[in-house]
Amino acid sequence: MTERAVVKAVEVVVWLRTLIHERTLLTGMRLPSERVISEQLQTSRVTTREALKMLETQGLIYRSNRRGWFVTPPRINYDPGRAMFFMEYVAEQGFKPFSHQISKKRVLADTALASLLSIEEGDSLVELKRVRGADNRPVYVETILLPERRLPGIYDHDLAHSVTTVLKEEYNKPCMNVELEVISSSLDKDAAEVLQAPVGYTSVEIHRVSRDAQGALVEYDVEHWRHDALKLKVEFNIRS
Amino acid sequence: MTERAVVKAVEVVVWLRTLIHERTLLTGMRLPSERVISEQLQTSRVTTREALKMLETQGLIYRSNRRGWFVTPPRINYDPGRAMFFMEYVAEQGFKPFSHQISKKRVLADTALASLLSIEEGDSLVELKRVRGADNRPVYVETILLPERRLPGIYDHDLAHSVTTVLKEEYNKPCMNVELEVISSSLDKDAAEVLQAPVGYTSVEIHRVSRDAQGALVEYDVEHWRHDALKLKVEFNIRS
DNA sequence: GCAACGCTTTGGTATAGACCAGAATTCCTG
DNA sequence: CAGGAATTCTGGTCTATACCAAAGCGTTGC
């Protein structure tokens, strides 16, 4: 045995994981407090916290600021290729979805944004921010940018519910083509606050560029998801 | 000011991030040791480590077992929709790619696997494991399953380089349709070892089901990526 | 020239203790 | 009994210290 017989933090991980798997701890339930776990398994609080953070990375548990650690609910299946709305597909999966608009304003495209979206520098964009979640738990924040020149009067439409619907029905511009970019990242202060997560919390960042049938950009969207709340599904045909 | 003026760990984060952004620390370079940083910023090693872990979550730095912390190289763009091979598209991005086969064997489909892949229980599958990376840094491990019944003699082909090519040229079964499932997760012991990362390291898990033009499954693939090495890109048309 | 050994440095793991901020609860008072 | 105040409980941050295992390096001896 060159290795230490056990790593204490892993011992704690295994203990808690067992409790969850054998359903002694159910989805949404609070775990025993850090101090109680430490005492129970004869370890220090630092070690216990390390174990909890491992389980958090695995997505098995999450914390709510100064309230405790909880068993993570199932992930939301998200398929950006389906022409459906958040409220619909989340409800379809048995959750109670919600969606709140945080802000709506005009911004001007700077150089970087202009080239990214292939529009003119200085063009006006409608910026929409919102949070969405399920069962009272916020799961992602998103910022949507809409080029006003291509979508005249878009600012005055009700965009709180479904931007896609407005684009399709009011502008006759259904989004036909989507470019996704997905990376694993971490929440900055603002996003963390909205998602009630700690700063630096692991996140999945999704950038989405949507184009109409003519190939013109009609929507640019950046989403920051809690990493443990998302199962991304995509289906497509190979371009050869 | 109800809040503490500064969080020490964040102070360390900012200090290091600045060094990286102003290119005092370049891609691939080793950071000062934890003890040196602690002394320099008048903080404890525990706090310094917390800061380092935050930067790791952000994907800015990574550690190599007991050797130190290093500045993360750029992410690899991975587009599963392009009919290209790892070696090609990685080289195209200016990296030196490598690919090593870990194992190749036959396995029998259990109930779960059979229903997942829509094949018969007990059917024989060829299981291929390999690691791939760039510039001497392993970035993902994958396990490929190939149904032998649909691909007679597949076991005896050279699969070390490109499974896609073999499927296309030897079996006349180019993969036409792909179903992706992406979640953020963490590395188990085996994967961590191969990727030279700590157990529990944040990872991106990609499941890929590929079908031929007739809709028959020809390849099932599970990939575990270092979270900081991947930028996933997908392009597709909306199914309405 | 190089292999073997041993010291130094690095991160990895763990402990004990302290204080803070905010959430939840209890208790007390009008 | 309602509303506000005090208390308790929870995680959040930080310090100081200790020992271990492996990587890296330098020295020594052939």
PDB file of N, CA and C in Angstrom, chain B residues 57-135:
ATOM      1  N   THR B  57     -11.937  26.856 -12.102  1.00  0.00           N
ATOM      2  CA  THR B  57     -13.329  26.727 -12.534  1.00  0.00           C
ATOM      3  C   THR B  57     -13.609  27.622 -13.735  1.00  0.00           C
ATOM      4  N   GLN B  58     -12.997  28.803 -13.713  1.00  0.00           N
ATOM      5  CA  GLN B  58     -13.162  29.714 -14.849  1.00  0.00           C
ATOM      6  C   GLN B  58     -12.449  29.204 -16.091  1.00  0.00           C
ATOM      7  N   GLY B  59     -11.559  28.245 -15.883  1.00  0.00           N
ATOM      8  CA  GLY B  59     -10.835  27.683 -17.014  1.00  0.00           C
ATOM      9  C   GLY B  59      -9.581  28.458 -17.378  1.00  0.00           C
ATOM     10  N   LEU B  60      -9.192  29.391 -16.519  1.00  0.00           N
ATOM     11  CA  LEU B  60      -8.013  30.214 -16.816  1.00  0.00           C
ATOM     12  C   LEU B  60      -6.708  29.508 -16.488  1.00  0.00           C
ATOM     13  N   ILE B  61      -6.723  28.696 -15.448  1.00  0.00           N
ATOM     14  CA  ILE B  61      -5.517  27.946 -15.089  1.00  0.00           C
ATOM     15  C   ILE B  61      -5.876  26.487 -14.841  1.00  0.00           C
ATOM     16  N   TYR B  62      -4.870  25.628 -14.845  1.00  0.00           N
ATOM     17  CA  TYR B  62      -5.093  24.229 -14.508  1.00  0.00           C
ATOM     18  C   TYR B  62      -3.892  23.734 -13.725  1.00  0.00           C
ATOM     19  N   ARG B  63      -4.050  22.585 -13.081  1.00  0.00           N
ATOM     20  CA  ARG B  63      -2.911  22.068 -12.321  1.00  0.00           C
ATOM     21  C   ARG B  63      -2.438  20.756 -12.893  1.00  0.00           C
ATOM     22  N   SER B  64      -1.176  20.509 -12.696  1.00  0.00           N
ATOM     23  CA  SER B  64      -0.607  19.242 -13.091  1.00  0.00           C
ATOM     24  C   SER B  64      -0.067  18.631 -11.808  1.00  0.00           C
ATOM     25  N   ASN B  65      -0.529  17.418 -11.537  1.00  0.00           N
ATOM     26  CA  ASN B  65      -0.267  16.759 -10.259  1.00  0.00           C
ATOM     27  C   ASN B  65       1.106  17.034  -9.620  1.00  0.00           C
ATOM     28  N   ARG B  66       1.082  17.765  -8.539  1.00  0.00           N
ATOM     29  CA  ARG B  66       2.292  18.041  -7.750  1.00  0.00           C
ATOM     30  C   ARG B  66       3.402  18.724  -8.538  1.00  0.00           C
ATOM     31  N   ARG B  67       3.066  19.262  -9.689  1.00  0.00           N
ATOM     32  CA  ARG B  67       4.078  20.000 -10.425  1.00  0.00           C
ATOM     33  C   ARG B  67       3.818  21.499 -10.360  1.00  0.00           C
ATOM     34  N   GLY B  68       2.544  21.853 -10.248  1.00  0.00           N
ATOM     35  CA  GLY B  68       2.250  23.274 -10.146  1.00  0.00           C
ATOM     36  C   GLY B  68       1.001  23.665 -10.902  1.00  0.00           C
ATOM     37  N   TRP B  69       0.740  24.966 -10.927  1.00  0.00           N
ATOM     38  CA  TRP B  69      -0.410  25.514 -11.640  1.00  0.00           C
ATOM     39  C   TRP B  69       0.084  26.189 -12.905  1.00  0.00           C
ATOM     40  N   PHE B  70      -0.674  26.038 -13.984  1.00  0.00           N
ATOM     41  CA  PHE B  70      -0.250  26.556 -15.282  1.00  0.00           C
ATOM     42  C   PHE B  70      -1.377  27.352 -15.936  1.00  0.00           C
ATOM     43  N   VAL B  71      -0.989  28.249 -16.814  1.00  0.00           N
ATOM     44  CA  VAL B  71      -1.979  29.017 -17.556  1.00  0.00           C
ATOM     45  C   VAL B  71      -2.567  28.134 -18.659  1.00  0.00           C
ATOM     46  N   THR B  72      -3.876  28.061 -18.692  1.00  0.00           N
ATOM     47  CA  THR B  72      -4.564  27.192 -19.648  1.00  0.00           C
ATOM     48  C   THR B  72      -4.379  27.653 -21.086  1.00  0.00           C
ATOM     49  N   PRO B  73      -4.058  26.730 -21.986  1.00  0.00           N
ATOM     50  CA  PRO B  73      -3.998  27.067 -23.414  1.00  0.00           C
ATOM     51  C   PRO B  73      -5.411  27.311 -23.956  1.00  0.00           C
ATOM     52  N   PRO B  74      -5.524  27.874 -25.148  1.00  0.00           N
ATOM     53  CA  PRO B  74      -6.836  28.135 -25.733  1.00  0.00           C
ATOM     54  C   PRO B  74      -7.648  26.850 -25.871  1.00  0.00           C
ATOM     55  N   ARG B  75      -8.952  27.001 -25.864  1.00  0.00           N
ATOM     56  CA  ARG B  75      -9.829  25.840 -26.026  1.00  0.00           C
ATOM     57  C   ARG B  75      -9.789  25.308 -27.455  1.00  0.00           C
ATOM     58  N   ILE B  76     -10.099  24.046 -27.588  1.00  0.00           N
ATOM     59  CA  ILE B  76     -10.218  23.440 -28.906  1.00  0.00           C
ATOM     60  C   ILE B  76     -11.657  23.604 -29.383  1.00  0.00           C
ATOM     61  N   ASN B  77     -11.836  24.127 -30.564  1.00  0.00           N
ATOM     62  CA  ASN B  77     -13.162  24.192 -31.163  1.00  0.00           C
ATOM     63  C   ASN B  77     -13.538  22.813 -31.658  1.00  0.00           C
ATOM     64  N   TYR B  78     -14.684  22.340 -31.233  1.00  0.00           N
ATOM     65  CA  TYR B  78     -15.101  21.007 -31.641  1.00  0.00           C
ATOM     66  C   TYR B  78     -16.489  21.110 -32.249  1.00  0.00           C
ATOM     67  N   ASP B  79     -16.589  20.768 -33.491  1.00  0.00           N
ATOM     68  CA  ASP B  79     -17.875  20.836 -34.182  1.00  0.00           C
ATOM     69  C   ASP B  79     -18.248  19.452 -34.672  1.00  0.00           C
ATOM     70  N   PRO B  80     -19.101  18.738 -33.944  1.00  0.00           N
ATOM     71  CA  PRO B  80     -19.426  17.352 -34.301  1.00  0.00           C
ATOM     72  C   PRO B  80     -20.242  17.274 -35.587  1.00  0.00           C
ATOM     73  N   GLY B  81     -20.620  18.406 -36.123  1.00  0.00           N
ATOM     74  CA  GLY B  81     -21.410  18.408 -37.338  1.00  0.00           C
ATOM     75  C   GLY B  81     -20.549  18.428 -38.585  1.00  0.00           C
ATOM     76  N   ARG B  82     -19.282  18.713 -38.399  1.00  0.00           N
ATOM     77  CA  ARG B  82     -18.402  18.726 -39.561  1.00  0.00           C
ATOM     78  C   ARG B  82     -17.826  17.349 -39.774  1.00  0.00           C
ATOM     79  N   ALA B  83     -17.850  16.895 -40.991  1.00  0.00           N
ATOM     80  CA  ALA B  83     -17.334  15.567 -41.277  1.00  0.00           C
ATOM     81  C   ALA B  83     -15.808  15.613 -41.351  1.00  0.00           C
ATOM     82  N   MET B  84     -15.213  15.875 -40.176  1.00  0.00           N
ATOM     83  CA  MET B  84     -13.749  15.933 -40.139  1.00  0.00           C
ATOM     84  C   MET B  84     -13.231  15.099 -38.990  1.00  0.00           C
ATOM     85  N   PHE B  85     -11.954  14.822 -38.995  1.00  0.00           N
ATOM     86  CA  PHE B  85     -11.371  13.988 -37.969  1.00  0.00           C
ATOM     87  C   PHE B  85     -10.643  14.854 -36.962  1.00  0.00           C
ATOM     88  N   PHE B  86     -10.595  14.337 -35.776  1.00  0.00           N
ATOM     89  CA  PHE B  86      -9.911  15.029 -34.687  1.00  0.00           C
ATOM     90  C   PHE B  86      -8.550  15.566 -35.106  1.00  0.00           C
ATOM     91  N   MET B  87      -7.734  14.687 -35.663  1.00  0.00           N
ATOM     92  CA  MET B  87      -6.368  15.086 -36.012  1.00  0.00           C
ATOM     93  C   MET B  87      -6.367  16.278 -36.963  1.00  0.00           C
ATOM     94  N   GLU B  88      -7.329  16.253 -37.871  1.00  0.00           N
ATOM     95  CA  GLU B  88      -7.410  17.344 -38.846  1.00  0.00           C
ATOM     96  C   GLU B  88      -7.817  18.663 -38.229  1.00  0.00           C
ATOM     97  N   TYR B  89      -8.977  18.655 -37.558  1.00  0.00           N
ATOM     98  CA  TYR B  89      -9.485  19.950 -37.123  1.00  0.00           C
ATOM     99  C   TYR B  89      -8.682  20.549 -35.991  1.00  0.00           C
ATOM    100  N   VAL B  90      -8.004  19.697 -35.240  1.00  0.00           N
ATOM    101  CA  VAL B  90      -7.151  20.239 -34.185  1.00  0.00           C
ATOM    102  C   VAL B  90      -5.886  20.856 -34.791  1.00  0.00           C
ATOM    103  N   ALA B  91      -5.340  20.157 -35.770  1.00  0.00           N
ATOM    104  CA  ALA B  91      -4.159  20.689 -36.452  1.00  0.00           C
ATOM    105  C   ALA B  91      -4.490  22.009 -37.135  1.00  0.00           C
ATOM    106  N   GLU B  92      -5.678  22.037 -37.730  1.00  0.00           N
ATOM    107  CA  GLU B  92      -6.152  23.234 -38.411  1.00  0.00           C
ATOM    108  C   GLU B  92      -6.165  24.449 -37.484  1.00  0.00           C
ATOM    109  N   GLN B  93      -6.340  24.174 -36.185  1.00  0.00           N
ATOM    110  CA  GLN B  93      -6.395  25.270 -35.223  1.00  0.00           C
ATOM    111  C   GLN B  93      -5.024  25.597 -34.634  1.00  0.00           C
ATOM    112  N   GLY B  94      -4.011  24.968 -35.193  1.00  0.00           N
ATOM    113  CA  GLY B  94      -2.660  25.314 -34.764  1.00  0.00           C
ATOM    114  C   GLY B  94      -2.127  24.505 -33.599  1.00  0.00           C
ATOM    115  N   PHE B  95      -2.809  23.395 -33.254  1.00  0.00           N
ATOM    116  CA  PHE B  95      -2.287  22.538 -32.193  1.00  0.00           C
ATOM    117  C   PHE B  95      -1.567  21.339 -32.803  1.00  0.00           C
ATOM    118  N   LYS B  96      -0.809  20.629 -31.955  1.00  0.00           N
ATOM    119  CA  LYS B  96      -0.239  19.348 -32.365  1.00  0.00           C
ATOM    120  C   LYS B  96      -1.073  18.253 -31.733  1.00  0.00           C
ATOM    121  N   PRO B  97      -1.991  17.682 -32.485  1.00  0.00           N
ATOM    122  CA  PRO B  97      -2.911  16.692 -31.910  1.00  0.00           C
ATOM    123  C   PRO B  97      -2.257  15.326 -31.735  1.00  0.00           C
ATOM    124  N   PHE B  98      -2.786  14.557 -30.773  1.00  0.00           N
ATOM    125  CA  PHE B  98      -2.386  13.151 -30.689  1.00  0.00           C
ATOM    126  C   PHE B  98      -3.594  12.321 -30.297  1.00  0.00           C
ATOM    127  N   SER B  99      -3.503  11.031 -30.539  1.00  0.00           N
ATOM    128  CA  SER B  99      -4.605  10.123 -30.263  1.00  0.00           C
ATOM    129  C   SER B  99      -4.018   8.758 -29.926  1.00  0.00           C
ATOM    130  N   HIS B 100      -4.353   8.243 -28.731  1.00  0.00           N
ATOM    131  CA  HIS B 100      -3.842   6.927 -28.343  1.00  0.00           C
ATOM    132  C   HIS B 100      -4.984   5.982 -28.035  1.00  0.00           C
ATOM    133  N   GLN B 101      -4.915   4.799 -28.608  1.00  0.00           N
ATOM    134  CA  GLN B 101      -5.916   3.795 -28.263  1.00  0.00           C
ATOM    135  C   GLN B 101      -5.553   3.175 -26.927  1.00  0.00           C
ATOM    136  N   ILE B 102      -6.523   3.098 -26.021  1.00  0.00           N
ATOM    137  CA  ILE B 102      -6.278   2.517 -24.706  1.00  0.00           C
ATOM    138  C   ILE B 102      -6.624   1.042 -24.702  1.00  0.00           C
ATOM    139  N   SER B 103      -7.756   0.722 -25.302  1.00  0.00           N
ATOM    140  CA  SER B 103      -8.167  -0.680 -25.326  1.00  0.00           C
ATOM    141  C   SER B 103      -9.173  -0.927 -26.433  1.00  0.00           C
ATOM    142  N   LYS B 104      -9.281  -2.193 -26.819  1.00  0.00           N
ATOM    143  CA  LYS B 104     -10.277  -2.600 -27.814  1.00  0.00           C
ATOM    144  C   LYS B 104     -10.720  -3.982 -27.412  1.00  0.00           C
ATOM    145  N   LYS B 105     -12.024  -4.156 -27.185  1.00  0.00           N
ATOM    146  CA  LYS B 105     -12.508  -5.481 -26.813  1.00  0.00           C
ATOM    147  C   LYS B 105     -13.958  -5.648 -27.193  1.00  0.00           C
ATOM    148  N   ARG B 106     -14.466  -6.849 -26.964  1.00  0.00           N
ATOM    149  CA  ARG B 106     -15.884  -7.107 -27.223  1.00  0.00           C
ATOM    150  C   ARG B 106     -16.637  -7.046 -25.904  1.00  0.00           C
ATOM    151  N   VAL B 107     -17.828  -6.460 -25.956  1.00  0.00           N
ATOM    152  CA  VAL B 107     -18.700  -6.504 -24.783  1.00  0.00           C
ATOM    153  C   VAL B 107     -20.091  -6.927 -25.259  1.00  0.00           C
ATOM    154  N   LEU B 108     -20.889  -7.442 -24.315  1.00  0.00           N
ATOM    155  CA  LEU B 108     -22.246  -7.837 -24.665  1.00  0.00           C
ATOM    156  C   LEU B 108     -23.220  -6.793 -24.139  1.00  0.00           C
ATOM    157  N   ALA B 109     -24.214  -6.472 -24.926  1.00  0.00           N
ATOM    158  CA  ALA B 109     -25.185  -5.443 -24.531  1.00  0.00           C
ATOM    159  C   ALA B 109     -26.066  -5.955 -23.393  1.00  0.00           C
ATOM    160  N   ASP B 110     -26.090  -5.232 -22.290  1.00  0.00           N
ATOM    161  CA  ASP B 110     -27.053  -5.575 -21.232  1.00  0.00           C
ATOM    162  C   ASP B 110     -28.381  -4.903 -21.558  1.00  0.00           C
ATOM    163  N   THR B 111     -29.336  -5.073 -20.676  1.00  0.00           N
ATOM    164  CA  THR B 111     -30.687  -4.564 -20.954  1.00  0.00           C
ATOM    165  C   THR B 111     -30.674  -3.057 -21.239  1.00  0.00           C
ATOM    166  N   ALA B 112     -30.007  -2.318 -20.363  1.00  0.00           N
ATOM    167  CA  ALA B 112     -30.006  -0.865 -20.492  1.00  0.00           C
ATOM    168  C   ALA B 112     -29.401  -0.440 -21.823  1.00  0.00           C
ATOM    169  N   LEU B 113     -28.245  -1.003 -22.117  1.00  0.00           N
ATOM    170  CA  LEU B 113     -27.526  -0.648 -23.330  1.00  0.00           C
ATOM    171  C   LEU B 113     -28.343  -1.022 -24.563  1.00  0.00           C
ATOM    172  N   ALA B 114     -28.953  -2.192 -24.516  1.00  0.00           N
ATOM    173  CA  ALA B 114     -29.733  -2.674 -25.654  1.00  0.00           C
ATOM    174  C   ALA B 114     -30.880  -1.715 -25.976  1.00  0.00           C
ATOM    175  N   SER B 115     -31.583  -1.283 -24.947  1.00  0.00           N
ATOM    176  CA  SER B 115     -32.734  -0.409 -25.225  1.00  0.00           C
ATOM    177  C   SER B 115     -32.243   0.977 -25.645  1.00  0.00           C
ATOM    178  N   LEU B 116     -31.135   1.407 -25.072  1.00  0.00           N
ATOM    179  CA  LEU B 116     -30.574   2.713 -25.438  1.00  0.00           C
ATOM    180  C   LEU B 116     -30.173   2.738 -26.910  1.00  0.00           C
ATOM    181  N   LEU B 117     -29.604   1.634 -27.369  1.00  0.00           N
ATOM    182  CA  LEU B 117     -29.062   1.612 -28.723  1.00  0.00           C
ATOM    183  C   LEU B 117     -30.008   0.926 -29.711  1.00  0.00           C
ATOM    184  N   SER B 118     -31.176   0.564 -29.259  1.00  0.00           N
ATOM    185  CA  SER B 118     -32.141  -0.208 -30.046  1.00  0.00           C
ATOM    186  C   SER B 118     -31.480  -1.379 -30.770  1.00  0.00           C
ATOM    187  N   ILE B 119     -30.841  -2.230 -29.979  1.00  0.00           N
ATOM    188  CA  ILE B 119     -30.335  -3.505 -30.491  1.00  0.00           C
ATOM    189  C   ILE B 119     -30.839  -4.601 -29.554  1.00  0.00           C
ATOM    190  N   GLU B 120     -30.504  -5.854 -29.839  1.00  0.00           N
ATOM    191  CA  GLU B 120     -30.964  -6.955 -29.004  1.00  0.00           C
ATOM    192  C   GLU B 120     -30.078  -7.109 -27.773  1.00  0.00           C
ATOM    193  N   GLU B 121     -30.680  -7.473 -26.671  1.00  0.00           N
ATOM    194  CA  GLU B 121     -29.903  -7.775 -25.473  1.00  0.00           C
ATOM    195  C   GLU B 121     -28.987  -8.960 -25.786  1.00  0.00           C
ATOM    196  N   GLY B 122     -27.752  -8.872 -25.358  1.00  0.00           N
ATOM    197  CA  GLY B 122     -26.822  -9.949 -25.613  1.00  0.00           C
ATOM    198  C   GLY B 122     -26.042  -9.776 -26.907  1.00  0.00           C
ATOM    199  N   ASP B 123     -26.439  -8.811 -27.716  1.00  0.00           N
ATOM    200  CA  ASP B 123     -25.697  -8.533 -28.944  1.00  0.00           C
ATOM    201  C   ASP B 123     -24.258  -8.129 -28.625  1.00  0.00           C
ATOM    202  N   SER B 124     -23.376  -8.503 -29.488  1.00  0.00           N
ATOM    203  CA  SER B 124     -21.974  -8.194 -29.275  1.00  0.00           C
ATOM    204  C   SER B 124     -21.643  -6.790 -29.796  1.00  0.00           C
ATOM    205  N   LEU B 125     -20.870  -6.061 -28.992  1.00  0.00           N
ATOM    206  CA  LEU B 125     -20.443  -4.725 -29.386  1.00  0.00           C
ATOM    207  C   LEU B 125     -18.929  -4.639 -29.310  1.00  0.00           C
ATOM    208  N   VAL B 126     -18.339  -3.911 -30.220  1.00  0.00           N
ATOM    209  CA  VAL B 126     -16.910  -3.646 -30.112  1.00  0.00           C
ATOM    210  C   VAL B 126     -16.747  -2.369 -29.294  1.00  0.00           C
ATOM    211  N   GLU B 127     -15.971  -2.477 -28.233  1.00  0.00           N
ATOM    212  CA  GLU B 127     -15.737  -1.314 -27.373  1.00  0.00           C
ATOM    213  C   GLU B 127     -14.317  -0.801 -27.557  1.00  0.00           C
ATOM    214  N   LEU B 128     -14.245   0.472 -27.882  1.00  0.00           N
ATOM    215  CA  LEU B 128     -12.954   1.091 -28.159  1.00  0.00           C
ATOM    216  C   LEU B 128     -12.764   2.229 -27.179  1.00  0.00           C
ATOM    217  N   LYS B 129     -11.616   2.258 -26.506  1.00  0.00           N
ATOM    218  CA  LYS B 129     -11.344   3.408 -25.636  1.00  0.00           C
ATOM    219  C   LYS B 129     -10.110   4.130 -26.123  1.00  0.00           C
ATOM    220  N   ARG B 130     -10.169   5.455 -26.118  1.00  0.00           N
ATOM    221  CA  ARG B 130      -8.971   6.187 -26.480  1.00  0.00           C
ATOM    222  C   ARG B 130      -8.915   7.550 -25.816  1.00  0.00           C
ATOM    223  N   VAL B 131      -7.705   8.087 -25.763  1.00  0.00           N
ATOM    224  CA  VAL B 131      -7.472   9.436 -25.249  1.00  0.00           C
ATOM    225  C   VAL B 131      -7.027  10.280 -26.403  1.00  0.00           C
ATOM    226  N   ARG B 132      -7.417  11.528 -26.359  1.00  0.00           N
ATOM    227  CA  ARG B 132      -6.930  12.432 -27.378  1.00  0.00           C
ATOM    228  C   ARG B 132      -6.533  13.744 -26.743  1.00  0.00           C
ATOM    229  N   GLY B 133      -5.639  14.428 -27.391  1.00  0.00           N
ATOM    230  CA  GLY B 133      -5.175  15.672 -26.797  1.00  0.00           C
ATOM    231  C   GLY B 133      -4.474  16.542 -27.811  1.00  0.00           C
ATOM    232  N   ALA B 134      -3.941  17.631 -27.295  1.00  0.00           N
ATOM    233  CA  ALA B 134      -3.237  18.571 -28.152  1.00  0.00           C
ATOM    234  C   ALA B 134      -2.021  19.092 -27.403  1.00  0.00           C
ATOM    235  N   ASP B 135      -0.930  19.249 -28.139  1.00  0.00           N
ATOM    236  CA  ASP B 135       0.294  19.768 -27.530  1.00  0.00           C
ATOM    237  C   ASP B 135       0.650  19.026 -26.240  1.00  0.00           C
TER     238      ASP B 135
END
